Short mmCIF file of C-alpha atoms in Angstrom, two decimals:
data_model
loop_
_atom_site.label_atom_id
_atom_site.label_comp_id
_atom_site.label_asym_id
_atom_site.label_seq_id
_atom_site.Cartn_x
_atom_site.Cartn_y
_atom_site.Cartn_z
CA MET A 1 0.00 0.00 0.00
CA ASP A 2 1.36 3.38 -1.00
CA GLN A 3 0.96 5.31 2.20
CA GLY A 4 2.84 8.49 1.41
CA SER A 5 1.20 9.74 -1.72
CA GLY A 6 -2.44 9.70 -0.67
CA VAL A 7 -2.84 13.28 0.46
CA LEU A 8 -0.70 14.44 -2.43
CA ARG A 9 -2.82 12.53 -4.89
CA SER A 10 -6.01 14.11 -3.75
CA VAL A 11 -4.28 17.49 -3.60
CA THR A 12 -2.89 17.38 -7.10
CA SER A 13 -5.58 15.59 -9.08
CA GLY A 14 -8.41 17.25 -7.18
CA ARG A 15 -11.12 15.19 -8.90
CA PRO A 16 -13.27 17.50 -11.07
CA ALA A 17 -17.03 17.35 -10.65
CA GLY A 18 -17.58 15.54 -13.97
CA SER A 19 -15.40 12.57 -13.10
CA ALA A 20 -16.95 12.38 -9.63
CA ALA A 21 -20.35 11.98 -11.26
CA ALA A 22 -18.92 9.29 -13.52
CA LEU A 23 -17.49 7.46 -10.51
CA ARG A 24 -20.84 7.53 -8.78
CA SER A 25 -22.39 5.33 -11.39
CA THR A 26 -19.83 2.58 -10.74
CA ARG A 27 -20.36 -0.17 -8.18
CA PRO A 28 -21.21 0.77 -4.61
CA HIS A 29 -18.43 1.43 -2.15
CA VAL A 30 -19.96 -0.19 0.90
CA THR A 31 -22.36 -3.11 0.79
CA VAL A 32 -24.30 -4.09 3.89
CA ARG A 33 -26.12 -7.42 3.69
CA GLY A 34 -28.36 -9.10 6.23
CA LEU A 35 -27.19 -6.91 9.09
CA SER A 36 -28.80 -7.87 12.43
CA LYS A 37 -28.25 -6.41 15.86
CA THR A 38 -30.18 -6.83 19.09
CA PHE A 39 -29.60 -4.92 22.32
CA GLY A 40 -31.19 -6.81 25.18
CA THR A 41 -34.75 -7.32 24.00
CA SER A 42 -34.87 -4.55 21.40
CA ARG A 43 -34.08 -5.59 17.87
CA VAL A 44 -32.41 -2.58 16.27
CA TYR A 45 -31.52 -4.13 12.92
CA ASP A 46 -33.05 -7.21 11.36
CA ARG A 47 -31.63 -8.41 8.04
CA PHE A 48 -30.86 -4.87 6.96
CA ASP A 49 -29.41 -4.20 3.49
CA LEU A 50 -27.76 -1.00 2.28
CA ASP A 51 -25.49 0.14 -0.54
CA ILE A 52 -23.42 3.25 0.02
CA PRO A 53 -22.34 4.82 -3.28
CA ARG A 54 -18.69 5.71 -3.78
CA GLY A 55 -17.50 9.29 -3.35
CA GLU A 56 -20.81 10.56 -2.02
CA LEU A 57 -21.75 12.21 1.22
CA ILE A 58 -24.58 10.29 2.84
CA SER A 59 -26.58 11.78 5.70
CA ILE A 60 -28.43 9.44 8.03
CA PHE A 61 -31.60 10.85 9.56
CA GLY A 62 -34.46 9.28 11.46
CA PRO A 63 -36.57 9.24 14.63
CA ASN A 64 -34.88 9.23 18.02
CA GLY A 65 -33.55 5.86 19.04
CA CYS A 66 -33.94 4.32 15.59
CA GLY A 67 -30.27 3.39 15.57
CA LYS A 68 -28.65 6.08 13.40
CA SER A 69 -25.42 6.06 15.34
CA THR A 70 -25.64 2.31 15.84
CA LEU A 71 -25.60 1.86 12.07
CA ILE A 72 -22.29 3.65 11.55
CA ASN A 73 -20.88 2.06 14.70
CA LEU A 74 -21.70 -1.35 13.26
CA ILE A 75 -20.27 -0.45 9.86
CA ALA A 76 -17.12 1.03 11.43
CA GLY A 77 -16.70 -1.96 13.74
CA LEU A 78 -17.13 -0.07 17.02
CA ILE A 79 -19.74 -2.57 18.08
CA PRO A 80 -19.86 -6.16 16.84
CA VAL A 81 -22.68 -7.29 14.55
CA ASP A 82 -24.88 -10.24 15.54
CA ALA A 83 -25.16 -11.35 11.96
CA GLY A 84 -24.59 -10.02 8.49
CA GLU A 85 -21.80 -8.94 6.20
CA ILE A 86 -20.29 -5.51 5.62
CA LEU A 87 -17.82 -5.14 2.77
CA PHE A 88 -15.84 -2.18 1.49
CA ASP A 89 -15.07 -2.78 -2.18
CA GLY A 90 -15.45 -6.44 -1.36
CA GLN A 91 -12.92 -6.18 1.47
CA PRO A 92 -13.58 -6.55 5.19
CA LEU A 93 -13.12 -3.56 7.51
CA ARG A 94 -9.74 -4.67 8.84
CA ASP A 95 -8.18 -4.35 5.38
CA ILE A 96 -9.19 -0.76 4.76
CA LYS A 97 -8.35 2.61 6.25
CA PHE A 98 -11.24 4.63 7.60
CA GLY A 99 -11.75 7.69 9.72
CA TYR A 100 -14.26 8.14 12.53
CA VAL A 101 -15.26 11.42 14.15
CA PHE A 102 -17.04 11.31 17.51
CA GLN A 103 -19.72 13.71 18.69
CA ASN A 104 -17.84 14.31 21.92
CA TYR A 105 -14.57 15.82 20.66
CA ARG A 106 -13.57 16.71 24.21
CA GLU A 107 -13.41 13.05 25.15
CA ALA A 108 -12.20 11.79 21.79
CA LEU A 109 -9.04 13.88 21.57
CA PHE A 110 -6.01 13.16 23.75
CA PRO A 111 -5.50 16.15 26.07
CA TRP A 112 -1.89 15.14 26.88
CA LEU A 113 -0.89 15.60 23.24
CA ARG A 114 -0.65 18.88 21.39
CA SER A 115 -3.24 19.28 18.63
CA ILE A 116 -0.70 18.51 15.92
CA GLU A 117 0.41 15.38 17.79
CA ASN A 118 -3.22 14.32 18.04
CA ILE A 119 -3.52 14.56 14.27
CA GLU A 120 -0.28 12.61 13.83
CA TYR A 121 -1.24 9.86 16.26
CA PRO A 122 -2.87 7.48 13.74
CA LEU A 123 0.23 7.80 11.54
CA LYS A 124 2.30 6.79 14.56
CA LEU A 125 0.14 3.69 14.87
CA MET A 126 0.98 3.01 11.20
CA LYS A 127 4.66 3.09 12.29
CA LEU A 128 5.60 6.05 10.11
CA GLY A 129 8.74 7.98 11.04
CA LYS A 130 8.58 11.32 12.81
CA ALA A 131 9.61 13.35 9.77
CA GLU A 132 7.06 11.68 7.52
CA ARG A 133 4.30 12.08 10.09
CA ARG A 134 4.98 15.79 10.39
CA GLU A 135 5.21 16.18 6.63
CA ARG A 136 1.90 14.47 5.94
CA THR A 137 0.17 16.40 8.69
CA GLU A 138 1.48 19.72 7.49
CA ARG A 139 0.45 18.90 3.94
CA LEU A 140 -3.08 18.13 5.11
CA VAL A 141 -3.24 21.33 7.15
CA ALA A 142 -2.03 23.40 4.20
CA HIS A 143 -4.40 21.60 1.85
CA LEU A 144 -7.42 22.25 4.00
CA GLY A 145 -6.26 25.82 4.71
CA VAL A 146 -6.78 25.36 8.43
CA LYS A 147 -5.73 28.37 10.48
CA ILE A 148 -5.45 27.01 14.00
CA ASP A 149 -2.37 27.14 16.19
CA LEU A 150 -1.83 23.38 16.30
CA LYS A 151 0.98 23.70 18.84
CA ARG A 152 -1.75 24.31 21.41
CA TYR A 153 -3.31 21.58 23.49
CA PRO A 154 -6.90 20.63 22.54
CA TYR A 155 -8.35 22.10 25.73
CA GLU A 156 -6.90 25.47 24.76
CA LEU A 157 -8.98 25.53 21.56
CA SER A 158 -12.64 26.37 21.01
CA GLY A 159 -15.15 23.55 20.52
CA GLY A 160 -15.27 24.00 16.76
CA GLN A 161 -11.49 24.06 16.51
CA GLN A 162 -11.29 20.87 18.58
CA GLN A 163 -13.75 19.13 16.29
CA LEU A 164 -11.75 20.34 13.28
CA VAL A 165 -8.67 18.74 14.86
CA SER A 166 -10.71 15.52 15.29
CA ILE A 167 -11.73 15.61 11.65
CA MET A 168 -8.14 16.17 10.56
CA ARG A 169 -7.03 13.27 12.74
CA ALA A 170 -9.54 11.10 10.89
CA LEU A 171 -8.42 12.41 7.48
CA VAL A 172 -4.66 12.24 7.90
CA VAL A 173 -4.51 8.52 7.11
CA ASP A 174 -6.22 9.16 3.76
CA PRO A 175 -9.26 7.12 4.68
CA GLU A 176 -11.30 5.38 2.03
CA ILE A 177 -14.38 6.27 4.02
CA LEU A 178 -15.12 8.84 6.72
CA PHE A 179 -17.76 8.36 9.43
CA LEU A 180 -19.07 11.30 11.46
CA ASP A 181 -21.41 10.75 14.41
CA GLU A 182 -23.38 13.97 15.01
CA PRO A 183 -20.10 15.88 14.82
CA PHE A 184 -21.54 19.35 15.32
CA SER A 185 -24.32 18.78 17.84
CA ALA A 186 -22.17 19.89 20.79
CA LEU A 187 -21.36 23.21 19.12
CA ASP A 188 -23.28 26.48 19.23
CA TYR A 189 -25.27 27.49 16.15
CA GLU A 190 -22.74 29.97 14.81
CA MET A 191 -19.95 27.40 15.03
CA THR A 192 -22.20 24.70 13.54
CA LEU A 193 -22.81 26.82 10.44
CA PHE A 194 -19.08 27.45 10.09
CA MET A 195 -18.22 23.77 10.58
CA ARG A 196 -20.82 22.62 8.03
CA ASP A 197 -19.03 24.60 5.41
CA GLN A 198 -15.66 23.35 6.59
CA LEU A 199 -16.90 19.79 6.21
CA GLN A 200 -18.36 20.52 2.79
CA ARG A 201 -15.05 22.02 1.70
CA ILE A 202 -13.14 18.99 2.99
CA PHE A 203 -15.53 16.71 1.14
CA VAL A 204 -15.21 18.63 -2.12
CA GLU A 205 -11.41 18.71 -1.79
CA THR A 206 -10.89 15.04 -0.95
CA GLY A 207 -13.92 13.31 -2.50
CA THR A 208 -13.86 10.77 0.33
CA THR A 209 -17.00 8.68 0.75
CA THR A 210 -18.56 10.20 3.86
CA VAL A 211 -21.31 8.95 6.15
CA LEU A 212 -22.77 11.60 8.46
CA VAL A 213 -25.24 10.95 11.25
CA SER A 214 -27.27 14.08 11.93
CA HIS A 215 -30.17 15.02 14.14
CA ASP A 216 -30.74 18.24 12.24
CA LEU A 217 -32.72 17.81 9.02
CA GLU A 218 -31.52 21.09 7.51
CA GLU A 219 -27.92 20.04 8.07
CA ALA A 220 -28.56 16.52 6.80
CA VAL A 221 -30.00 17.79 3.50
CA TYR A 222 -27.62 20.73 3.07
CA LEU A 223 -24.52 18.54 3.24
CA ALA A 224 -25.78 15.38 1.54
CA ASP A 225 -25.69 13.87 -1.91
CA ARG A 226 -28.24 11.40 -0.56
CA ILE A 227 -30.27 11.34 2.62
CA LEU A 228 -30.84 7.96 4.21
CA LEU A 229 -34.11 8.06 6.14
CA LEU A 230 -34.54 5.27 8.67
CA SER A 231 -37.69 3.94 10.29
CA ARG A 232 -38.16 2.99 13.93
CA GLY A 233 -36.70 -0.33 15.06
CA PRO A 234 -36.05 -2.73 13.69
CA ALA A 235 -34.80 -0.05 11.31
CA ARG A 236 -35.58 -0.21 7.63
CA ILE A 237 -34.76 2.22 4.86
CA ALA A 238 -37.79 4.49 4.84
CA ASP A 239 -36.36 6.37 1.88
CA PHE A 240 -32.99 7.07 0.27
CA VAL A 241 -33.41 10.54 -1.19
CA PRO A 242 -30.96 12.01 -3.70
CA TYR A 243 -30.17 15.73 -3.48
CA GLU A 244 -28.08 16.90 -6.39
CA ALA A 245 -27.62 20.65 -5.89
CA ALA A 246 -24.22 21.85 -7.10
CA ARG A 247 -21.38 22.40 -4.65
CA PRO A 248 -20.23 24.50 -3.00
CA ARG A 249 -23.62 25.10 -1.46
CA SER A 250 -24.15 28.24 0.58
CA ASP A 251 -26.80 30.06 2.60
CA ALA A 252 -28.56 30.84 -0.67
CA THR A 253 -28.96 27.10 -1.25
CA LEU A 254 -31.22 26.91 1.80
CA SER A 255 -33.92 28.98 0.05
CA GLU A 256 -33.73 27.31 -3.37
CA ALA A 257 -36.85 25.46 -4.48
CA GLU A 258 -35.05 22.12 -4.83
CA PHE A 259 -33.66 22.29 -1.29
CA VAL A 260 -37.06 23.22 0.13
CA ARG A 261 -38.71 20.41 -1.80
CA VAL A 262 -36.22 17.73 -0.71
CA LYS A 263 -36.32 18.89 2.89
CA ALA A 264 -40.14 18.90 2.90
CA HIS A 265 -40.19 15.42 1.42
CA CYS A 266 -37.73 14.13 4.05
CA LEU A 267 -39.77 15.74 6.79
CA GLU A 268 -42.93 14.08 5.51
CA VAL A 269 -41.28 10.64 5.48
CA PHE A 270 -39.84 11.33 8.93
CA GLN A 271 -43.25 12.35 10.35
CA ARG A 272 -44.85 9.27 8.87
CA GLU A 273 -42.24 7.06 10.55
CA VAL A 274 -42.58 8.88 13.87
CA ARG A 275 -46.39 8.41 13.84
CA LYS A 276 -45.96 4.70 13.11
CA GLY A 277 -43.76 4.29 16.20
CA MET B 1 -6.33 43.78 38.45
CA THR B 2 -6.32 45.23 41.96
CA ARG B 3 -9.00 42.74 42.98
CA VAL B 4 -6.88 39.80 41.80
CA ASN B 5 -3.87 41.18 43.67
CA ALA B 6 -5.91 41.53 46.85
CA GLN B 7 -7.10 37.92 46.52
CA VAL B 8 -3.51 36.67 46.66
CA TYR B 9 -3.15 38.02 50.21
CA LEU B 10 -6.35 36.43 51.52
CA PRO B 11 -4.62 33.35 53.01
CA VAL B 12 -2.47 35.74 55.13
CA VAL B 13 -5.62 36.84 56.95
CA GLY B 14 -6.10 33.45 58.59
CA VAL B 15 -2.45 33.21 59.63
CA ALA B 16 -2.46 36.75 61.07
CA GLY B 17 -5.74 36.03 62.88
CA LEU B 18 -4.37 32.86 64.46
CA LEU B 19 -1.17 34.62 65.60
CA LEU B 20 -3.20 37.49 67.05
CA LEU B 21 -5.47 35.10 68.94
CA TRP B 22 -2.41 33.25 70.23
CA TYR B 23 -0.73 36.47 71.46
CA VAL B 24 -3.96 37.56 73.17
CA ALA B 25 -4.36 34.13 74.82
CA VAL B 26 -0.82 34.32 76.17
CA TRP B 27 -1.23 37.98 77.23
CA VAL B 28 -4.44 37.44 79.20
CA GLN B 29 -3.09 34.08 80.45
CA ILE B 30 -6.13 31.97 79.55
CA VAL B 31 -3.81 28.98 79.69
CA ASP B 32 -0.93 28.33 82.06
CA PRO B 33 2.12 30.10 80.51
CA VAL B 34 4.14 26.90 80.98
CA LEU B 35 1.73 25.03 78.71
CA LEU B 36 1.33 27.77 76.12
CA PRO B 37 4.49 29.73 75.30
CA SER B 38 4.20 32.87 73.18
CA PRO B 39 4.53 32.67 69.39
CA THR B 40 7.87 34.50 69.61
CA GLU B 41 9.29 31.92 71.98
CA THR B 42 7.98 29.08 69.86
CA PHE B 43 9.39 30.40 66.61
CA ARG B 44 12.73 31.14 68.28
CA ALA B 45 12.77 27.52 69.52
CA MET B 46 11.95 26.38 66.00
CA TRP B 47 14.69 28.51 64.43
CA ASP B 48 17.30 27.41 66.95
CA GLY B 49 16.20 23.78 66.82
CA MET B 50 16.28 23.68 63.04
CA PHE B 51 19.68 25.26 62.56
CA GLN B 52 21.58 24.46 65.78
CA GLY B 53 19.64 21.92 67.80
CA LYS B 54 18.33 18.42 67.21
CA LEU B 55 15.09 19.46 65.46
CA GLY B 56 16.79 19.88 62.07
CA PHE B 57 18.27 16.38 62.25
CA ASP B 58 14.95 14.87 63.38
CA PHE B 59 13.18 16.73 60.57
CA LEU B 60 15.52 15.22 57.99
CA ARG B 61 15.10 11.71 59.44
CA THR B 62 11.31 12.00 59.10
CA VAL B 63 11.68 13.33 55.54
CA GLU B 64 13.92 10.38 54.75
CA ARG B 65 11.55 7.77 56.17
CA THR B 66 8.43 9.27 54.63
CA THR B 67 10.12 9.62 51.23
CA LEU B 68 11.39 6.04 51.31
CA ALA B 69 8.00 4.71 52.39
CA THR B 70 6.22 6.65 49.64
CA LEU B 71 8.72 5.56 46.98
CA ILE B 72 8.37 1.91 47.97
CA ALA B 73 4.58 2.23 48.06
CA ALA B 74 4.49 3.91 44.63
CA ALA B 75 6.86 1.36 43.10
CA ILE B 76 4.59 -1.48 44.18
CA ALA B 77 1.16 0.15 44.01
CA ILE B 78 1.31 1.94 40.64
CA PRO B 79 2.08 -1.16 38.52
CA LEU B 80 -0.32 -3.21 40.64
CA GLY B 81 -3.07 -0.60 40.29
CA ILE B 82 -2.63 -0.53 36.52
CA LEU B 83 -2.81 -4.31 36.36
CA LEU B 84 -5.92 -4.48 38.55
CA GLY B 85 -7.58 -1.53 36.84
CA SER B 86 -7.07 -2.85 33.33
CA SER B 87 -9.39 -5.76 34.13
CA GLU B 88 -12.54 -4.78 35.97
CA LYS B 89 -13.24 -8.43 36.88
CA LEU B 90 -9.82 -8.76 38.46
CA TYR B 91 -10.32 -5.58 40.46
CA ARG B 92 -13.80 -6.59 41.65
CA SER B 93 -12.36 -9.87 42.91
CA VAL B 94 -9.79 -8.16 45.17
CA GLU B 95 -11.76 -4.99 45.90
CA PHE B 96 -13.01 -6.19 49.27
CA VAL B 97 -9.52 -7.11 50.47
CA ILE B 98 -8.14 -3.71 49.42
CA ASP B 99 -11.04 -1.81 50.97
CA PHE B 100 -10.80 -3.83 54.17
CA PHE B 101 -7.12 -3.14 54.74
CA ARG B 102 -7.51 0.43 53.52
CA SER B 103 -10.06 0.86 56.33
CA THR B 104 -7.87 -0.87 58.92
CA PRO B 105 -5.90 1.71 60.93
CA ALA B 106 -2.28 1.15 59.89
CA SER B 107 -1.23 1.80 63.50
CA ALA B 108 -2.98 -1.46 64.43
CA MET B 109 -0.44 -3.22 62.23
CA PHE B 110 2.61 -2.03 64.22
CA PRO B 111 2.91 -5.12 66.45
CA LEU B 112 2.71 -7.41 63.43
CA PHE B 113 5.37 -5.48 61.54
CA LEU B 114 7.52 -5.33 64.68
CA VAL B 115 7.52 -9.12 64.76
CA LEU B 116 8.34 -9.24 61.07
CA PHE B 117 10.99 -6.50 60.82
CA GLY B 118 12.24 -5.85 64.38
CA VAL B 119 12.44 -2.49 66.15
CA GLY B 120 14.54 -0.65 63.53
CA ASP B 121 13.72 1.68 60.68
CA ALA B 122 12.46 -1.16 58.53
CA THR B 123 9.29 -1.47 60.60
CA LYS B 124 8.43 2.25 60.51
CA ILE B 125 9.06 2.48 56.80
CA SER B 126 7.22 -0.71 55.89
CA VAL B 127 4.08 0.08 57.91
CA ALA B 128 3.97 3.52 56.30
CA ALA B 129 4.57 2.00 52.87
CA PHE B 130 1.82 -0.55 53.50
CA GLY B 131 -0.72 2.16 54.37
CA ALA B 132 0.30 4.41 51.49
CA ALA B 133 0.37 1.56 48.96
CA LEU B 134 -3.27 0.67 49.63
CA VAL B 135 -4.37 4.26 49.06
CA ILE B 136 -2.31 4.53 45.88
CA VAL B 137 -3.37 1.18 44.43
CA PHE B 138 -7.03 2.05 44.96
CA ASN B 139 -6.71 5.40 43.21
CA VAL B 140 -4.59 4.12 40.31
CA ALA B 141 -6.96 1.21 39.69
CA TYR B 142 -9.96 3.57 39.65
CA GLY B 143 -8.09 5.99 37.40
CA VAL B 144 -7.47 3.21 34.90
CA MET B 145 -11.00 1.81 35.15
CA ASN B 146 -12.60 5.21 34.72
CA ALA B 147 -10.65 6.05 31.58
CA ARG B 148 -13.05 7.81 29.21
CA LYS B 149 -14.70 5.13 27.08
CA THR B 150 -14.78 7.42 24.05
CA ARG B 151 -11.04 7.97 24.27
CA LEU B 152 -10.32 4.24 24.43
CA LEU B 153 -12.70 3.69 21.53
CA ALA B 154 -11.03 6.48 19.55
CA ALA B 155 -7.66 4.79 19.93
CA LYS B 156 -9.14 1.42 19.01
CA VAL B 157 -10.85 2.82 15.93
CA MET B 158 -7.52 4.29 14.78
CA GLY B 159 -6.09 0.79 14.91
CA ALA B 160 -4.33 0.78 18.29
CA SER B 161 -3.61 -2.69 19.70
CA ARG B 162 -4.70 -3.56 23.25
CA ILE B 163 -1.22 -2.89 24.55
CA ARG B 164 -1.05 0.49 22.74
CA VAL B 165 -4.44 1.44 24.18
CA LEU B 166 -3.01 0.67 27.61
CA THR B 167 0.26 2.57 27.20
CA ASP B 168 -0.97 5.46 25.06
CA VAL B 169 -4.37 6.09 26.61
CA MET B 170 -5.21 4.26 29.84
CA LEU B 171 -1.95 5.12 31.62
CA LEU B 172 -2.22 8.80 30.77
CA GLU B 173 -5.92 8.85 31.54
CA SER B 174 -5.19 7.50 35.01
CA LEU B 175 -2.43 10.03 35.81
CA PRO B 176 -4.65 12.70 37.44
CA GLN B 177 -6.19 10.06 39.73
CA THR B 178 -2.74 8.56 40.36
CA PHE B 179 -1.59 11.94 41.67
CA VAL B 180 -4.60 12.09 43.96
CA GLY B 181 -3.45 8.71 45.30
CA LEU B 182 0.15 9.88 45.67
CA ARG B 183 -0.88 13.01 47.58
CA ASN B 184 -3.11 11.04 49.94
CA GLY B 185 -0.47 8.32 50.17
CA VAL B 186 2.34 10.64 51.21
CA SER B 187 0.10 12.31 53.81
CA LEU B 188 -0.79 8.95 55.30
CA ALA B 189 2.85 7.81 55.22
CA LEU B 190 3.84 10.93 57.17
CA VAL B 191 1.14 10.30 59.77
CA ILE B 192 2.26 6.70 60.26
CA VAL B 193 5.97 7.57 60.35
CA VAL B 194 5.43 10.29 62.98
CA VAL B 195 3.33 7.98 65.16
CA ALA B 196 5.89 5.19 64.80
CA GLU B 197 8.67 7.58 65.79
CA MET B 198 6.87 8.37 69.03
CA PHE B 199 6.67 4.86 70.31
CA ILE B 200 8.55 1.88 69.09
CA GLY B 201 12.09 2.28 70.44
CA SER B 202 12.75 5.46 68.52
CA THR B 203 15.76 7.68 69.00
CA ASP B 204 15.13 10.29 66.31
CA GLY B 205 12.51 11.77 63.98
CA LEU B 206 9.87 14.46 64.44
CA GLY B 207 7.58 12.12 66.37
CA HIS B 208 10.39 11.39 68.77
CA ARG B 209 11.15 15.14 69.09
CA VAL B 210 7.52 16.00 69.93
CA PHE B 211 7.29 13.17 72.45
CA GLU B 212 10.64 13.87 74.09
CA SER B 213 9.98 17.63 74.40
CA GLN B 214 6.67 16.89 76.07
CA GLN B 215 8.32 14.45 78.49
CA LEU B 216 10.95 17.11 79.34
CA PHE B 217 8.26 19.79 79.59
CA ALA B 218 10.13 21.82 76.96
CA MET B 219 6.90 23.30 75.59
CA PRO B 220 8.38 25.74 73.03
CA ASP B 221 10.39 22.82 71.58
CA MET B 222 7.29 20.67 71.43
CA TYR B 223 5.26 23.30 69.57
CA ALA B 224 8.24 23.89 67.30
CA ALA B 225 8.36 20.18 66.41
CA ILE B 226 4.59 20.13 65.80
CA PHE B 227 4.87 23.09 63.43
CA ALA B 228 7.81 21.44 61.69
CA ALA B 229 5.68 18.33 61.14
CA GLY B 230 2.85 20.49 59.81
CA ALA B 231 5.18 22.33 57.47
CA LEU B 232 6.53 19.01 56.24
CA GLY B 233 3.06 17.64 55.47
CA TYR B 234 2.10 20.83 53.70
CA GLY B 235 5.38 20.82 51.79
CA PHE B 236 4.93 17.26 50.56
CA ASN B 237 1.42 18.05 49.36
CA LEU B 238 2.61 21.20 47.60
CA LEU B 239 5.48 19.33 45.97
CA PHE B 240 3.15 16.74 44.48
CA LEU B 241 0.73 19.45 43.37
CA LEU B 242 3.53 21.30 41.56
CA VAL B 243 4.81 18.11 39.93
CA GLU B 244 1.25 17.26 38.89
CA ARG B 245 0.65 20.71 37.43
CA ARG B 246 3.87 20.38 35.47
CA PHE B 247 3.37 16.86 34.08
CA VAL B 248 -0.41 16.41 34.11
CA HIS B 249 -1.21 19.79 32.61
CA TRP B 250 -4.59 18.58 31.34
CA SER B 251 -5.86 17.61 34.81
CA GLY B 252 -9.36 18.98 35.39
CA LYS B 253 -9.64 20.39 31.86
#
């Protein structure tokens, strides 16, 4: 595996929109088949199937307790599945590199390491040398245009900055897929708006397949190429709604007819599922 | 700014108040002057004792014993606490034993340790180490067990092996609690050492100095030795706090 060139590749080739669309029509990136999971007596997933398209940003939205976070935790291997198969390009999870961003950045970052050392940590686990770790991290920072003093410790940064450090820590290994579990829900509204656009920029720049769990419908639609709407448990796909507005999207996007239509449709499906429960 | 500056001097108020009360008590002779010497006399006795008399030597002996006891306790209890804490089942199986002996007054163990180690320094140091070790092991084990689940998960998700999770996350997560254990441990070790110095065939140490002064009715010397013991306890605590602040900069953040 060529570990060094990943960031560079995505920096230099920068995947134009046309080829991204072409890639989307190829085979799915992640295939979930027959996924089952029971917690105690509640059956959260029962023979659940899902295809996640390559290079897209998927938002997961659904009623409280339907297992949104559980789904990405199962896919990312944080909790074991009872039954079923999850493959990434036909490979099992252990053979691929992925990034995971927790909701609680305060508890996910290591406070004893400086921010830059936090970002480098996964590279250390990959047994890369100090010089190479620093080089890759600095390249990622420059590429994303992040203006944070990374010599500081995480607890010296604002919430949004800490979550940005978390996201960079997930991205530094050049993941094939990025999971985010309600990454902005601990931030204030102003910071959430800022971070949405940061995430969108990161997605446009890297083209990494991204799965985002959100509890905010506006955010879910605004960021997504496709919104996965789940039903109450055992969860089924209530709808898998495409939203194809051009990127970069901005505040103006929020008042466009297409956005309003997709959001209204998602809300309707959501309400229907809530009433069923 | 002026308010912050004023705050710094607040602790002085209590000290000044105590000294004032003491002077007044001596002046109006509430207590027999033989039993309560004036602050001036006491501090002169302390100064003389520390730099010319036996108090300085006794002070250093107590420092030596307490330090040794704490070092021995830490050397045994920290690795043991990590081991016990890394497996909750293991800890639960020995929890009762630890809690039982942690609740047993260490002074009740003197006769046993006397039989084991004789009347020398070894007994004083080992009883103190025993008491301190139980406090430290308990805190370290809890520090390891209470490591933030998200942080452990984050390391696991990034591909850290079990051993890397232990060395890179659990150990560092437990450091703040370990320092709590060390601070409590050193305080307890000092208590035990001073008590031991009073009784079992002792010829030096702060405990011995307090006891001997009282026997000789040398009250200023006795108060001086008590204050020296207090200063020592405070100093140990402060030392650990400073070390903690330096090396566990994230504590409480």
